[in-house]
Each structure stands twice: as structure tokens, then as C-alpha cells.
mmCIF file of C-alpha atoms and ligand atoms in Angstrom:
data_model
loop_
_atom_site.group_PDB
_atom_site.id
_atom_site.type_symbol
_atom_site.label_atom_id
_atom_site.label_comp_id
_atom_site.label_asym_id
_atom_site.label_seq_id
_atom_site.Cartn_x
_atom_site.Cartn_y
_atom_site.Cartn_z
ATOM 1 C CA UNK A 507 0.000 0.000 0.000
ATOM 2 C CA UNK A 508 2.709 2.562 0.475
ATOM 3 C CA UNK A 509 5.976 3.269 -1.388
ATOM 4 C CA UNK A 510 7.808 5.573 0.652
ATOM 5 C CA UNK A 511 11.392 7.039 -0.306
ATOM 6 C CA UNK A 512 14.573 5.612 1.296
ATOM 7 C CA UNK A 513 12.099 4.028 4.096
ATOM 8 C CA UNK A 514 11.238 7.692 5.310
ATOM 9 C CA UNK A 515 8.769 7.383 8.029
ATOM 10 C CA UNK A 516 8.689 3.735 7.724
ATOM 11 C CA UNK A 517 8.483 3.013 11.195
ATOM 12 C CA UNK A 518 5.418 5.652 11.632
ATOM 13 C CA UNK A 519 3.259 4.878 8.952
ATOM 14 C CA UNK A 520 3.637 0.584 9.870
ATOM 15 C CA UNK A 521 2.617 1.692 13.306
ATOM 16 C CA UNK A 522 -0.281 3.811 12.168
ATOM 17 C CA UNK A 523 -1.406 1.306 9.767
ATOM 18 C CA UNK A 524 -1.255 -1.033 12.557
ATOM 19 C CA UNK A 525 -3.991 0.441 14.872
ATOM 20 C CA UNK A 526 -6.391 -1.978 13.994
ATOM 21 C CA UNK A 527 -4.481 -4.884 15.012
ATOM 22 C CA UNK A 528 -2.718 -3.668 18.086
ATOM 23 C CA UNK A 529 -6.087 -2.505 19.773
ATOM 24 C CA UNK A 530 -7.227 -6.079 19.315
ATOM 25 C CA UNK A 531 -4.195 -7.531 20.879
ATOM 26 C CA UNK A 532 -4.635 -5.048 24.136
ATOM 27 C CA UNK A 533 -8.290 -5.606 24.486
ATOM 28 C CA UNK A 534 -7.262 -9.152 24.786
ATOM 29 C CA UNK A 535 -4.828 -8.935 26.939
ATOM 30 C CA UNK A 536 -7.301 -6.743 29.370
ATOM 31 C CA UNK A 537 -9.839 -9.453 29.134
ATOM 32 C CA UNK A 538 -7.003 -12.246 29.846
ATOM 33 C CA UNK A 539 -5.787 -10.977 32.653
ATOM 34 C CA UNK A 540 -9.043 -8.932 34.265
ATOM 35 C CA UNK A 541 -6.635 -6.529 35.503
ATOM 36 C CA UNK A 542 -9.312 -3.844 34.542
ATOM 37 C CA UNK A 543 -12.005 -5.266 36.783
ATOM 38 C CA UNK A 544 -10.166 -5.692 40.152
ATOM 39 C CA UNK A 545 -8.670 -2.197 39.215
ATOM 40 C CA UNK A 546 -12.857 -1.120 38.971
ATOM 41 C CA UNK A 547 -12.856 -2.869 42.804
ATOM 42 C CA UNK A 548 -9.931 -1.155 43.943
ATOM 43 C CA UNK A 549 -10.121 1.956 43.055
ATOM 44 C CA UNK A 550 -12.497 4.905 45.153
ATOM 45 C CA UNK A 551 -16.262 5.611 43.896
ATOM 46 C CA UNK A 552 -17.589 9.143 43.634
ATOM 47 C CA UNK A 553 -14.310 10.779 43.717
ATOM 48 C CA UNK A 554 -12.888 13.342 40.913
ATOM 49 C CA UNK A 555 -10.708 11.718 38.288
ATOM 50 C CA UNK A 556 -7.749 13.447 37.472
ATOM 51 C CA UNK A 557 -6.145 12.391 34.197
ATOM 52 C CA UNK A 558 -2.207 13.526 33.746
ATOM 53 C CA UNK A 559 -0.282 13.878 30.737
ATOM 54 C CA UNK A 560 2.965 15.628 28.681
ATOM 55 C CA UNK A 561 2.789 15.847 25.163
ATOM 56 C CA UNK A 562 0.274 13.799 23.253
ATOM 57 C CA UNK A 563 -0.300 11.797 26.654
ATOM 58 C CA UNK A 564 -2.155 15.414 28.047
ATOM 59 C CA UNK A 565 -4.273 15.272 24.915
ATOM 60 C CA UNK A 566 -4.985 11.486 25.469
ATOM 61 C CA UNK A 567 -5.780 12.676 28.940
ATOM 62 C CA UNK A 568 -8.028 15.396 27.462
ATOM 63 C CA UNK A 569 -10.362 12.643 25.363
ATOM 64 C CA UNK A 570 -10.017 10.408 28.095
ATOM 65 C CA UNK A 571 -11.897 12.865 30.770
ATOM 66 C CA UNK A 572 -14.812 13.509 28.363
ATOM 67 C CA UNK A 573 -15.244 9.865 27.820
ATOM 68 C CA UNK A 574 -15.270 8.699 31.246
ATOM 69 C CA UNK A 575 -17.764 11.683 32.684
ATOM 70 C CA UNK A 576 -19.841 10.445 29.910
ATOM 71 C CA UNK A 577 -19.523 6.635 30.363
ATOM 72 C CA UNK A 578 -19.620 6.849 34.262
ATOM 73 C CA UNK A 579 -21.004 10.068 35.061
ATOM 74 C CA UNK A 580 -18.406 11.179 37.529
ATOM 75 C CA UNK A 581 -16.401 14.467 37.434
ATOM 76 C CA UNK A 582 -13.404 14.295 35.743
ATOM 77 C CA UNK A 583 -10.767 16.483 34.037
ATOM 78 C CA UNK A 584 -7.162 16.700 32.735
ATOM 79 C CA UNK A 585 -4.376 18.530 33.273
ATOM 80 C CA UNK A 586 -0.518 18.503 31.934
ATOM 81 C CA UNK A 587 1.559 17.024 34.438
ATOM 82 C CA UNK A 588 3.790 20.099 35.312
ATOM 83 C CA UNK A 589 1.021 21.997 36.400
ATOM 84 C CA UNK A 590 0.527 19.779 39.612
ATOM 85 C CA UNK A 591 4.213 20.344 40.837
ATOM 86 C CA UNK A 592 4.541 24.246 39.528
ATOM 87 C CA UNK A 593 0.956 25.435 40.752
ATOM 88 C CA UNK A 594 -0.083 22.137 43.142
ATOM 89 C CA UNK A 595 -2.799 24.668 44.355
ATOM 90 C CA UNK A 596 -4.415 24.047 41.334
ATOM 91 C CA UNK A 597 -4.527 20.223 42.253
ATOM 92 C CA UNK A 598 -7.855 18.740 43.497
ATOM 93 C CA UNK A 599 -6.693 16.854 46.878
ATOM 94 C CA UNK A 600 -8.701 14.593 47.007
ATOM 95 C CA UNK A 601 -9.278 12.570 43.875
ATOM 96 C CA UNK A 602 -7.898 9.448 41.667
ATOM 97 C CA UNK A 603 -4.837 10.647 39.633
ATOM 98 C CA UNK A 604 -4.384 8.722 36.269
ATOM 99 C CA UNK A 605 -0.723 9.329 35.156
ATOM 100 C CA UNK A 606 -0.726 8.531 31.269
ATOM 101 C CA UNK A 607 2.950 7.923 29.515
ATOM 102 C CA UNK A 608 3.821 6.021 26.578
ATOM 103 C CA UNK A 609 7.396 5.444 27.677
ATOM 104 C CA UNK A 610 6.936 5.718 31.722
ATOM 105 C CA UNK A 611 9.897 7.936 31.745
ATOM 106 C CA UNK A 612 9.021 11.546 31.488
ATOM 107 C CA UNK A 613 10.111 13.581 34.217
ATOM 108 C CA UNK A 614 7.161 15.829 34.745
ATOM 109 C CA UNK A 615 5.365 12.997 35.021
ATOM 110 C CA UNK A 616 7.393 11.306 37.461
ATOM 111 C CA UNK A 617 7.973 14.175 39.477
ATOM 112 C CA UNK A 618 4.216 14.510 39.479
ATOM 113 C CA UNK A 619 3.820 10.699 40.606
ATOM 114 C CA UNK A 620 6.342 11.403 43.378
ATOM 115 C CA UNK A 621 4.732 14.675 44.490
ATOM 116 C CA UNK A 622 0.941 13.049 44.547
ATOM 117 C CA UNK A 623 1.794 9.471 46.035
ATOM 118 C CA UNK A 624 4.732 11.179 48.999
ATOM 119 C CA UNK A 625 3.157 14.204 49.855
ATOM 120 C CA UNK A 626 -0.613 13.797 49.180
ATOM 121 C CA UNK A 627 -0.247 10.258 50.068
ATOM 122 C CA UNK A 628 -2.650 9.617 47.040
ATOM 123 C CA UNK A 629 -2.864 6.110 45.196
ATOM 124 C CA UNK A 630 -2.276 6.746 41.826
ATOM 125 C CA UNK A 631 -2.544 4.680 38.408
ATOM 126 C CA UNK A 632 -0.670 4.700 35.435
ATOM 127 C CA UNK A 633 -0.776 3.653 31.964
ATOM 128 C CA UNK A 634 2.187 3.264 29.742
ATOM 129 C CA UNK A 635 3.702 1.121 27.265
ATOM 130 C CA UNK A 636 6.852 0.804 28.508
ATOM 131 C CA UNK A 637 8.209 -2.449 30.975
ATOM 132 C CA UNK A 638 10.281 -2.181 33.593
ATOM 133 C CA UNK A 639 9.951 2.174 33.628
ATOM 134 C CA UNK A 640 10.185 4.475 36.281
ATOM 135 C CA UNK A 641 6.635 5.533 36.539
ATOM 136 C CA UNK A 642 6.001 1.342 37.515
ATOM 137 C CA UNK A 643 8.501 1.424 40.603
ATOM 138 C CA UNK A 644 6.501 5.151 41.616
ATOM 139 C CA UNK A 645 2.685 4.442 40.819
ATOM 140 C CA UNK A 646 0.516 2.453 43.104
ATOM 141 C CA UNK A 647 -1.453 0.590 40.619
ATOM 142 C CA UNK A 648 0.216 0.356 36.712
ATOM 143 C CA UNK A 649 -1.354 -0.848 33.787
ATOM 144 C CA UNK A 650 1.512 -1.800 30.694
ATOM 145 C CA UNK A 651 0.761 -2.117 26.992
ATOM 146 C CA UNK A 652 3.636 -3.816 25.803
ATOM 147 C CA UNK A 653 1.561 -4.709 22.065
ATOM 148 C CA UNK A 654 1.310 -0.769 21.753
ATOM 149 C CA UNK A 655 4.530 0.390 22.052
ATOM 150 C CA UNK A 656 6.229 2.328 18.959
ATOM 151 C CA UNK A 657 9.784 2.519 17.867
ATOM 152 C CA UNK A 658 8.547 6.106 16.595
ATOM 153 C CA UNK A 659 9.375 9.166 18.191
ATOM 154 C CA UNK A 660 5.565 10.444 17.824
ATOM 155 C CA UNK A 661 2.981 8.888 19.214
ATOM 156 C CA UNK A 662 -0.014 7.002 17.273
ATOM 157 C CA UNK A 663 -0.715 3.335 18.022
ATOM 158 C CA UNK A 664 0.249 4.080 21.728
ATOM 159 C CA UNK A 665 -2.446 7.163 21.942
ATOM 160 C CA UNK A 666 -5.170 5.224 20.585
ATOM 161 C CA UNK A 667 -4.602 1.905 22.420
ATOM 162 C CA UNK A 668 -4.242 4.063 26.118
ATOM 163 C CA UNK A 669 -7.060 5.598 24.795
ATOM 164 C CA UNK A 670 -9.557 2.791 24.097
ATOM 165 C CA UNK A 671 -8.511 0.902 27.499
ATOM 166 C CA UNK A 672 -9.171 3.509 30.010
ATOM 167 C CA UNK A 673 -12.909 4.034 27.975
ATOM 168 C CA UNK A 674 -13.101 -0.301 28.349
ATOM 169 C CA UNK A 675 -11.904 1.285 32.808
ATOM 170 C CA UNK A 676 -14.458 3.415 32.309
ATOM 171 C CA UNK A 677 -17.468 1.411 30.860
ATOM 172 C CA UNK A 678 -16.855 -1.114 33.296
ATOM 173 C CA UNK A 679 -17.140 1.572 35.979
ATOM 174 C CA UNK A 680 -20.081 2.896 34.708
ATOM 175 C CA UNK A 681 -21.526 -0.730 33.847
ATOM 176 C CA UNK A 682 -22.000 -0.254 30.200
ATOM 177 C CA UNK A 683 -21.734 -3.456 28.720
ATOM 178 C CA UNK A 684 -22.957 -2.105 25.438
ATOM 179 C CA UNK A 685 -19.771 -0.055 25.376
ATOM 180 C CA UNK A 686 -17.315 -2.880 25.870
ATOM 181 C CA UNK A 687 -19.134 -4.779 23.635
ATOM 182 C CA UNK A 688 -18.865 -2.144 21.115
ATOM 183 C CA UNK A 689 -15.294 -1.578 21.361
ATOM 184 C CA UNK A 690 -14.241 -5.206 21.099
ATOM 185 C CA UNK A 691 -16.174 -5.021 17.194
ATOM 186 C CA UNK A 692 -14.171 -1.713 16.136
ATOM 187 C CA UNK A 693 -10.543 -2.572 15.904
ATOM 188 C CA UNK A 694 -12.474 -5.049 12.629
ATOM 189 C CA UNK A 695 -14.375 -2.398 11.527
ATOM 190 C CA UNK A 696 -11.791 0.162 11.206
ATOM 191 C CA UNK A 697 -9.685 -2.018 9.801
ATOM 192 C CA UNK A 698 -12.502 -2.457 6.890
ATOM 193 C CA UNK A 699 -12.237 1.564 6.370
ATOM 194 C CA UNK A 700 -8.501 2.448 6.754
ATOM 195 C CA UNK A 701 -8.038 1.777 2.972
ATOM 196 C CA UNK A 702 -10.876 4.542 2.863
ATOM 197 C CA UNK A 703 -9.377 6.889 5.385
ATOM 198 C CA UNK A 704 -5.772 6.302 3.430
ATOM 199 C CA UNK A 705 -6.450 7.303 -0.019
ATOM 200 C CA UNK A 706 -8.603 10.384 0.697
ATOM 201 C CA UNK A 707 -5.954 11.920 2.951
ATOM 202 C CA UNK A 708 -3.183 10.854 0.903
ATOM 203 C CA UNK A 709 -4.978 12.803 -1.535
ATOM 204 C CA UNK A 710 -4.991 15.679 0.032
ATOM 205 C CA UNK A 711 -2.017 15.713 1.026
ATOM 206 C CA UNK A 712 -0.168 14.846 -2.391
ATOM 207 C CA UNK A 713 -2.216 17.931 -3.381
ATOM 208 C CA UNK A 714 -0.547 20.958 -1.597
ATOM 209 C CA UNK A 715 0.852 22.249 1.620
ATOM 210 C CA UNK A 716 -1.493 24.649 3.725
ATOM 211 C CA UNK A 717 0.155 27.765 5.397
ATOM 212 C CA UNK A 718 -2.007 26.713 8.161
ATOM 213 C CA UNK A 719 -3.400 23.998 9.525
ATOM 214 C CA UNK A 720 -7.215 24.270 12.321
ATOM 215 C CA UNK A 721 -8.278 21.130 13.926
ATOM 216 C CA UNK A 722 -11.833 21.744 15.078
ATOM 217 C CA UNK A 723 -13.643 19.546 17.501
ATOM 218 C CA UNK A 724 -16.518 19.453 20.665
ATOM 219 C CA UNK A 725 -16.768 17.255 23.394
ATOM 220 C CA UNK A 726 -14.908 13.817 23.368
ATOM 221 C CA UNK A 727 -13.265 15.012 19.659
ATOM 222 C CA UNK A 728 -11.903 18.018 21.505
ATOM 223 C CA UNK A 729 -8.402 16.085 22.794
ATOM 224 C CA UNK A 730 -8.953 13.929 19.225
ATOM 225 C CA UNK A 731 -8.505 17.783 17.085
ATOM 226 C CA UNK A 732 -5.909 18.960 19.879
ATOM 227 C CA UNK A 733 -3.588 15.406 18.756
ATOM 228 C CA UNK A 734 -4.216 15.351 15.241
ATOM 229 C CA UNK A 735 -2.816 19.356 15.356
ATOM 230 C CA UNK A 736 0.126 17.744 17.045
ATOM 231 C CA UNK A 737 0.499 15.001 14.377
ATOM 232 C CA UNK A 738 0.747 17.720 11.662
ATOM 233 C CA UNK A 739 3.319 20.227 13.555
ATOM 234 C CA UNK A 740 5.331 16.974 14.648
ATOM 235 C CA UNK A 741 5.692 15.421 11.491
ATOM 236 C CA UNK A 742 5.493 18.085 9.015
ATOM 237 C CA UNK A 743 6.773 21.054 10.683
ATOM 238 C CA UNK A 744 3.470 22.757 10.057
ATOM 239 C CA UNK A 745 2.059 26.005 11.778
ATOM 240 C CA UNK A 746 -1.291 24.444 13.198
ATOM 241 C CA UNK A 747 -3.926 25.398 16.123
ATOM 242 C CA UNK A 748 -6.959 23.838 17.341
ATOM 243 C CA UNK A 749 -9.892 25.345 18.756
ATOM 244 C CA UNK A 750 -13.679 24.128 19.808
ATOM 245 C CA UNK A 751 -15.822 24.283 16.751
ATOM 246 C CA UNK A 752 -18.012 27.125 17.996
ATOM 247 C CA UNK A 753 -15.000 28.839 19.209
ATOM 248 C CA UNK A 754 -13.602 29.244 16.255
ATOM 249 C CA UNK A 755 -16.326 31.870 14.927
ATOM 250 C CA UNK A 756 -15.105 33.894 17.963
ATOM 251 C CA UNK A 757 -11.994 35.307 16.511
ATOM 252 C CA UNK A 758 -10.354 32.625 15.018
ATOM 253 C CA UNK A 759 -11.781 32.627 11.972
ATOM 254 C CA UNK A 760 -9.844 35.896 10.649
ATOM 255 C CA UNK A 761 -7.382 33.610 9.868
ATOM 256 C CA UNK A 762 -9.504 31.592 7.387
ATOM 257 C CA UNK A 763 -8.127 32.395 3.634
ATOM 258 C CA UNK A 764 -7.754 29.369 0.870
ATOM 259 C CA UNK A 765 -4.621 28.598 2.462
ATOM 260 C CA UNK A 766 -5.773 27.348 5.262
ATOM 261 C CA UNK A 767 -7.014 23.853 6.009
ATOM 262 C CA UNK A 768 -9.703 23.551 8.461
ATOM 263 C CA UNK A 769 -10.581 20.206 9.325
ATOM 264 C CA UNK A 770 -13.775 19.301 11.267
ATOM 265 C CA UNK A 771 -13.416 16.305 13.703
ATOM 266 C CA UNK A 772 -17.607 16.590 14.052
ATOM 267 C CA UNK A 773 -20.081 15.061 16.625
ATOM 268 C CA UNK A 774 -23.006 13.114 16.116
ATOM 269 C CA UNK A 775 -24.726 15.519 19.837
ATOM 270 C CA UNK A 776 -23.016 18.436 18.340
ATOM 271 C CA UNK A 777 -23.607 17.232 13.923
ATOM 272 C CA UNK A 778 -26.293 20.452 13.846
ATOM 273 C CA UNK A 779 -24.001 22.958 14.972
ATOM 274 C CA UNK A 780 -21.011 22.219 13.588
ATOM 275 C CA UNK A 781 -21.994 21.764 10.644
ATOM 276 C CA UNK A 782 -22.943 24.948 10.205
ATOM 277 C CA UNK A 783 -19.869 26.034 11.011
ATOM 278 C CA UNK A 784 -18.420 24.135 8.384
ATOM 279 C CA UNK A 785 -20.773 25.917 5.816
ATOM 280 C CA UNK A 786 -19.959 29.222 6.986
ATOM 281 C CA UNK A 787 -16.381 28.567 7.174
ATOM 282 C CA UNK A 788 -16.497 27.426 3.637
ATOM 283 C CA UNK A 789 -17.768 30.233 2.629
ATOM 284 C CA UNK A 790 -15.222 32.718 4.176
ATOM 285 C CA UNK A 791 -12.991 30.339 1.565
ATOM 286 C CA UNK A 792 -11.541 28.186 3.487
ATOM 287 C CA UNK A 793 -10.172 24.964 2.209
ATOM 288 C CA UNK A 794 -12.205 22.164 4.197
ATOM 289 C CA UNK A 795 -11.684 18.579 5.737
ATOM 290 C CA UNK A 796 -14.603 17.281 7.088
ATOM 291 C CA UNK A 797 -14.289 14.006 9.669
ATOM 292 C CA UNK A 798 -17.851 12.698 10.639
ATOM 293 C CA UNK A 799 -19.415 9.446 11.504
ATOM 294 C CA UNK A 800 -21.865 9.901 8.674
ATOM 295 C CA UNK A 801 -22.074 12.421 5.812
ATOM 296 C CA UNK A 802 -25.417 14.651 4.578
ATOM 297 C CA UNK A 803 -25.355 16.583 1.509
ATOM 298 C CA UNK A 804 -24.727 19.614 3.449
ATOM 299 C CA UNK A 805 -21.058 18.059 4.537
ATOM 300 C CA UNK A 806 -20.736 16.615 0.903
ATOM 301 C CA UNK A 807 -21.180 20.097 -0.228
ATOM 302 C CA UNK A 808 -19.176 22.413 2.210
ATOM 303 C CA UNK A 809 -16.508 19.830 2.314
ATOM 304 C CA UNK A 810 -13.586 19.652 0.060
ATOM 305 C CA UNK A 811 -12.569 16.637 1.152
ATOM 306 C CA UNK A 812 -14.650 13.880 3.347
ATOM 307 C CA UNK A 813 -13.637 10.971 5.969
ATOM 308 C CA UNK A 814 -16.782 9.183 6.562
ATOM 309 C CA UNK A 815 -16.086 7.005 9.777
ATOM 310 C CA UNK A 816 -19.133 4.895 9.024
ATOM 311 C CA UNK A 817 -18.775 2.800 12.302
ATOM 312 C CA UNK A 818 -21.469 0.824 14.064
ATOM 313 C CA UNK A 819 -20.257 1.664 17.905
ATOM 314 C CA UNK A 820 -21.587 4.728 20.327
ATOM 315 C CA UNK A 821 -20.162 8.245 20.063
ATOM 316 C CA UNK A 822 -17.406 8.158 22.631
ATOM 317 C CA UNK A 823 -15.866 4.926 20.701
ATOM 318 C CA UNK A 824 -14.874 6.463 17.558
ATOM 319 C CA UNK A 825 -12.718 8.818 19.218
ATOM 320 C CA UNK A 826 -9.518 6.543 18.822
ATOM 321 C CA UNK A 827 -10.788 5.867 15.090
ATOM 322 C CA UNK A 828 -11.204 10.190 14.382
ATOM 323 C CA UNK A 829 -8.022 11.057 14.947
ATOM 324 C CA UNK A 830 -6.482 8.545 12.115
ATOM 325 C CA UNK A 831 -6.785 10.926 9.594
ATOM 326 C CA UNK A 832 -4.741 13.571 11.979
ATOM 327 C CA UNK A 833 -1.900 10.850 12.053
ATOM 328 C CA UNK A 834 -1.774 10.354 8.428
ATOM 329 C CA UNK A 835 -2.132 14.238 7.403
ATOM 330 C CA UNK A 836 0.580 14.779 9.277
ATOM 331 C CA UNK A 837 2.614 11.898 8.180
ATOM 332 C CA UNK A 838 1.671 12.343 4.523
ATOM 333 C CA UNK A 839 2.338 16.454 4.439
ATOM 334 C CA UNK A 840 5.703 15.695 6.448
ATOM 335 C CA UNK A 841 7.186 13.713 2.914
ATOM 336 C CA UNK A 842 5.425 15.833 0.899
ATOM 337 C CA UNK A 843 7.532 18.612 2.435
ATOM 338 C CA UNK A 844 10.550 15.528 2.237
ATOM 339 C CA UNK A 845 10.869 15.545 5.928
ATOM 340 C CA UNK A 846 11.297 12.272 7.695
ATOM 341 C CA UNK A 847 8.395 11.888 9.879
ATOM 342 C CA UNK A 848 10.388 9.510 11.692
ATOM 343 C CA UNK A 849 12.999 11.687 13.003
ATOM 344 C CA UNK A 850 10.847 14.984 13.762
ATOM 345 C CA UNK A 851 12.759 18.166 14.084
ATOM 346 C CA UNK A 852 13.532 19.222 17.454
ATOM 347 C CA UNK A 853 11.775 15.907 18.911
ATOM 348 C CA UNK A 854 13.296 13.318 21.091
ATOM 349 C CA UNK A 855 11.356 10.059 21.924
ATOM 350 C CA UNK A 856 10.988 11.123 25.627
ATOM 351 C CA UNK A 857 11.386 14.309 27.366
ATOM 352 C CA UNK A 858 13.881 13.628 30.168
ATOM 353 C CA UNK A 859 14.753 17.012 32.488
ATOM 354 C CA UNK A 860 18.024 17.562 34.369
ATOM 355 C CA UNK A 861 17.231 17.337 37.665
ATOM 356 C CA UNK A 862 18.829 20.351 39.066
HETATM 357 C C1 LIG B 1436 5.095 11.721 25.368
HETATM 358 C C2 LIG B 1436 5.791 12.795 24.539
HETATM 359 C C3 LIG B 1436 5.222 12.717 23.147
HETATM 360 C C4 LIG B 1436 5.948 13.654 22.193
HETATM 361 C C5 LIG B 1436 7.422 13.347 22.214
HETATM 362 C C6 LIG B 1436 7.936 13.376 23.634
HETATM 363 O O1 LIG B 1436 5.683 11.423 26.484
HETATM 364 O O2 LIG B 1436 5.561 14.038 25.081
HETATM 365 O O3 LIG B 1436 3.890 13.095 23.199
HETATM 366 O O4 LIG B 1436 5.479 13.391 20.893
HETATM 367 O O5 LIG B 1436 7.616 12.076 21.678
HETATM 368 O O6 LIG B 1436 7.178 12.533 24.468
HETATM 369 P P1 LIG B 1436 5.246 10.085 27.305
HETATM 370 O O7 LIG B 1436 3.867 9.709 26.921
HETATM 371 O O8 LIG B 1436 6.259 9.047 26.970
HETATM 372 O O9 LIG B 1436 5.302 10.528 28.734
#
């Protein structure tokens, strides 16, 4: 399926195109072991949830919140992990932390882990994809997904496979067997549609470069547009924001000229209104990507180009399935430009501080 130069981004695009098959292997592995259902026992009821991240793990955090308030019903929210240890008076005492990092190594998060377990005695959990890490020896409860891990420096298979196990935490919190059931039938069904996904945005992307790249999304899609803006500045070097879809008709949208590519990452709650954002935004002359779970003629016509999702599961599941098209934008624009999306400018694999 892909001819790429010299093996640029080789490692990226196998672990992208991988998704599919990795999310089956660490649904599996959940159900194997039942590690998610004692974890249900163990951990306290009506308490806050605090999910903790750096990097695409805060944005993980971000669609992780919104999926389990809306799966469980209890308050949650996310916050980058160097918040709690510069402004801890930000930091809701008493809550469950969830400390989210692909390789269990970066230091804000471990000095976070330290900070919450030592000196607000709190029992946190973590989810990484790393064995034998720091962030294991630190955290009182740790969930590992070895079959996700990436030899990448960005993250992709590793943000959608955190992602879709703490929703499976969170349905079996909130007892929605539905849900689980759901989830175990989509790493088949996206695998039936990446083809789909694939050529459209490779499209696009073998088209032209944007000056600018919006990610626009509500609700669970909101961490979903803030990642797939990451994927693009990552891997392509691109100058790209993300804002909620309404938001960006407050100001934002003074940007919009044909250079820019707005992409909508909409909701089936929210399809009404965002859609006519997209139409208005279209006509401001805008260049337009619309990502929905199902298409009218009112997307078909505002939308240059369309991902239909087309996926039998509820809302908060496609999540890890919408930001696909992020990850392959940005791959696909970073050889356009003949970067290597492996090697990202700037980027190491982990962000490891000097402790002073
Ligand atoms: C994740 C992260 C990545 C970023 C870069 C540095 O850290 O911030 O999001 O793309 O690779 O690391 P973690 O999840 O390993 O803590």
C-alpha cells in the first residue's frame, strides 16, 4: 500500500497502519488478565478523576476525561503534568490521579507521581507502554501495553490503544456493557475503512501544503482535534492550532483564507451545529476537511474533502478511530515537504529534564 522514499517514516506509517491490530491484541490482553475489573474494585467511587499527561499523553488525557464523565457520570478532568508540581494549588486533593505515559519515563510525570503518592499520600494509576519504567517502581497501581509500544518518536498506536482501554476502565465503571461490547467489534471495523481513510488523505495531502493547519472539535473530539494538530506540527513542521468548533467563529476565523485547512473532527450531539460552522467557514474560503461518523449533503457540499467514519459503535468509541486521519495528514504532508516523519525536528522520543 505505500511506497515511501529511502524508508522515510517507515516506522510511523507501519505503526499507524497497525492500529487496527494492536487494539485487538490489548483488548485481549485486558480481558485475559481482568486486571481492569479488580482495578474497577480497587479503586475509590464518587471521587474526581484526574487524568495527567505531557505531550500527546495530556491530549490522550483530554479525550479520556470527556469519555469517562460520559460513560460513568463522575467528574473528571485533565491537566498537563507540570502543572501539579509548579501550581499544586491548582490540584484537586482529594481525587484518583491517572498518570498517562507512553514510555513511563518523562520527568514531569514522574515528578508529578512522586509529588501526589509522597506528599498527598494519594494512590495513583498509570498507563504506559513501557516495561520495567520508572513511573512502575513510583505508581501504586500500573497498567503496561507492551503490544502498543512504537519505535517512533511520535505517538499514534500508543495514543489510541491508552485511549480505548481507560474508555473499556471506564465502561466497566459505569456498567455499560454495550460499550465494551462495542469496542471489542471496532478494531475489525476500522480495519474495513482504513483503505478509505488512506487514499482520501493521501490525496490531500499529495495535493498541496497549507500555510495553516485548524483542527476543530466538541466534546470527546476536543483532545482527538488537539492530537491530530500535534500530528501535523510533529511530522510536518506545520504552523497548526486547534480550537472548539463554535469557538472558532469567535476570533479565530480571521485567519480563514484558501490557504488554510480547516478540518472538522464533528459530533453526532453536536452534527447540527457544527456543521454549520463548516458551511460558513467554507464560505469565508476556506479549504475544508470534514471528519464525521456519517455524511449529509450539506457536509458533501461544504466539504472539500470527506472521511466518513461509518462505524457501528456509540459516540465516545470512535474517538480513537477520528483522529487517524490527523496521524496520516501529518505523516503524509511531512514527505510531501521531504521531511522524515520519523525523526521529527527538534523531537526526542521522551522528554527527560536535568534534575537540578
Ligand atoms: C510523550 C511525549 C510525546 C511527544 C514526544 C515526547 O511522552 O511528550 O507526546 O510526541 O515524543 O514525548 P510520554 O507519553 O512518553 O510521557
Amino acid at each position: 500500500m505505500v511506497d515511501l522514499k529511502a524508508g522515510m517514516g517507515a516506522h510511523t506509517i507501519a505503526e499507524i497502519l497497525s492500529e487496527p491490530a494492536t487494539w485487538k491484541s490489548c483488548l485481549k490482553a485486558m480481558e485475559q488478565t481482568g486486571e481492569l475489573q479488580s482495578l474497577n474494585e480497587k479503586l475509590p467511587r464518587s471521587v474526581e478523576w484526574v487524568f495527567i499527561g505531557c505531550g500527546s499523553s495530556f491530549y490522550l488525557a483530554q479525550a479520556a476525561a470527556a469519555a469517562w464523565t460520559i460513560l460513568t457520570g463522575e467528574k473528571s478532568r485533565a491537566m498537563p503534568a507540570s502543572e501539579i508540581t509548579l501550581f499544586p494549588q491548582l490540584f484537586p486533593a482529594a481525587c484518583q490521579p491517572v498518570l498517562i505515559t507512553r514510555s513511563g519515563y518523562t520527568s514531569e510525570v514522574l515528578q508529578a507521581a512522586e509529588y501526589l503518592e509522597e506528599r498527598l499520600h494519594l494512590q495513583t494509576l498509570a498507563i504506559t507502554c513501557g516495561t520495567g519504567t520508572p513511573i512502575e517502581k513510583i505508581a501504586s497501581y500500573c497498567i503496561k501495553l507492551a503490544a502498543a509500544d512504537e519505535k517512533s518518536t511520535v505517538m499514534t498506536r500508543s495514543f489510541t490503544s491508552m485511549l480505548i482501554t481507560l474508555q473499556s476502565l471506564a465502561a466497566i465503571r459505569g456498567d455499560r456493557r454495550d460499550f465494551l461490547d462495542a469496542l471489542r467489534t471496532l478494531p475489525d471495523q476500522v480495519a474495513g475503512r482504513l483503505n478509505a481513510f488512506h487514499s482520501t488523505i493521501k490525496s490531500l495531502a499529495d495535493s498541496r501544503v497549507f500555510a495553516d493547519y485548524v483542527f476543530l472539535g466538541q466534546g470527546p473530539f476536543f483532545g482527538i482535534a488537539q492530537e491530530s494538530m500535534l500530528k501535523v506540527k510533529e511530522m510536518s513542521c506545520s504552523y497548526a492550532q486547534c480550537f472548539h468548533t463554535l469557538e472558532f467563529r469567535h476570533g479565530p476565523k480571521a485567519i480563514v483564507s484558501p490557504e488554510t485547512l480547516i478540518t472538522f473532527i464533528i459530533s453526532e450531539t453536536g452534527f447540527a451545529a457544527e456543521v454549520s460552522v463548516l458551511e460558513e467557514i467554507k464560505k469565508l474560503g476556506a479549504t475544508t476537511l470534514a471528519i464525521s461518523n456519517v455524511g449529509d449533503s450539506t457536509i458533501r457540499r461544504a466539504a472539500d474533502y470527506f472521511v466518513e467514519l461509518s462505524l457501528d459503535v456509540p459516540e465516545a468509541a470512535r474517538a480513537a478511530a477520528s483522529v487517524i486521519p490527523g496521524q496520516l495528514l501529518g505523516f503524509y504532508t511531512g514527505i510531501k515537504k521531504g521531511l522524515n516523519p520519523d525523526e521529527p525536528r527538534n523531537l526526542s522520543r521522551v522528554v527527560m529534564l536535568e534534575t537540578k
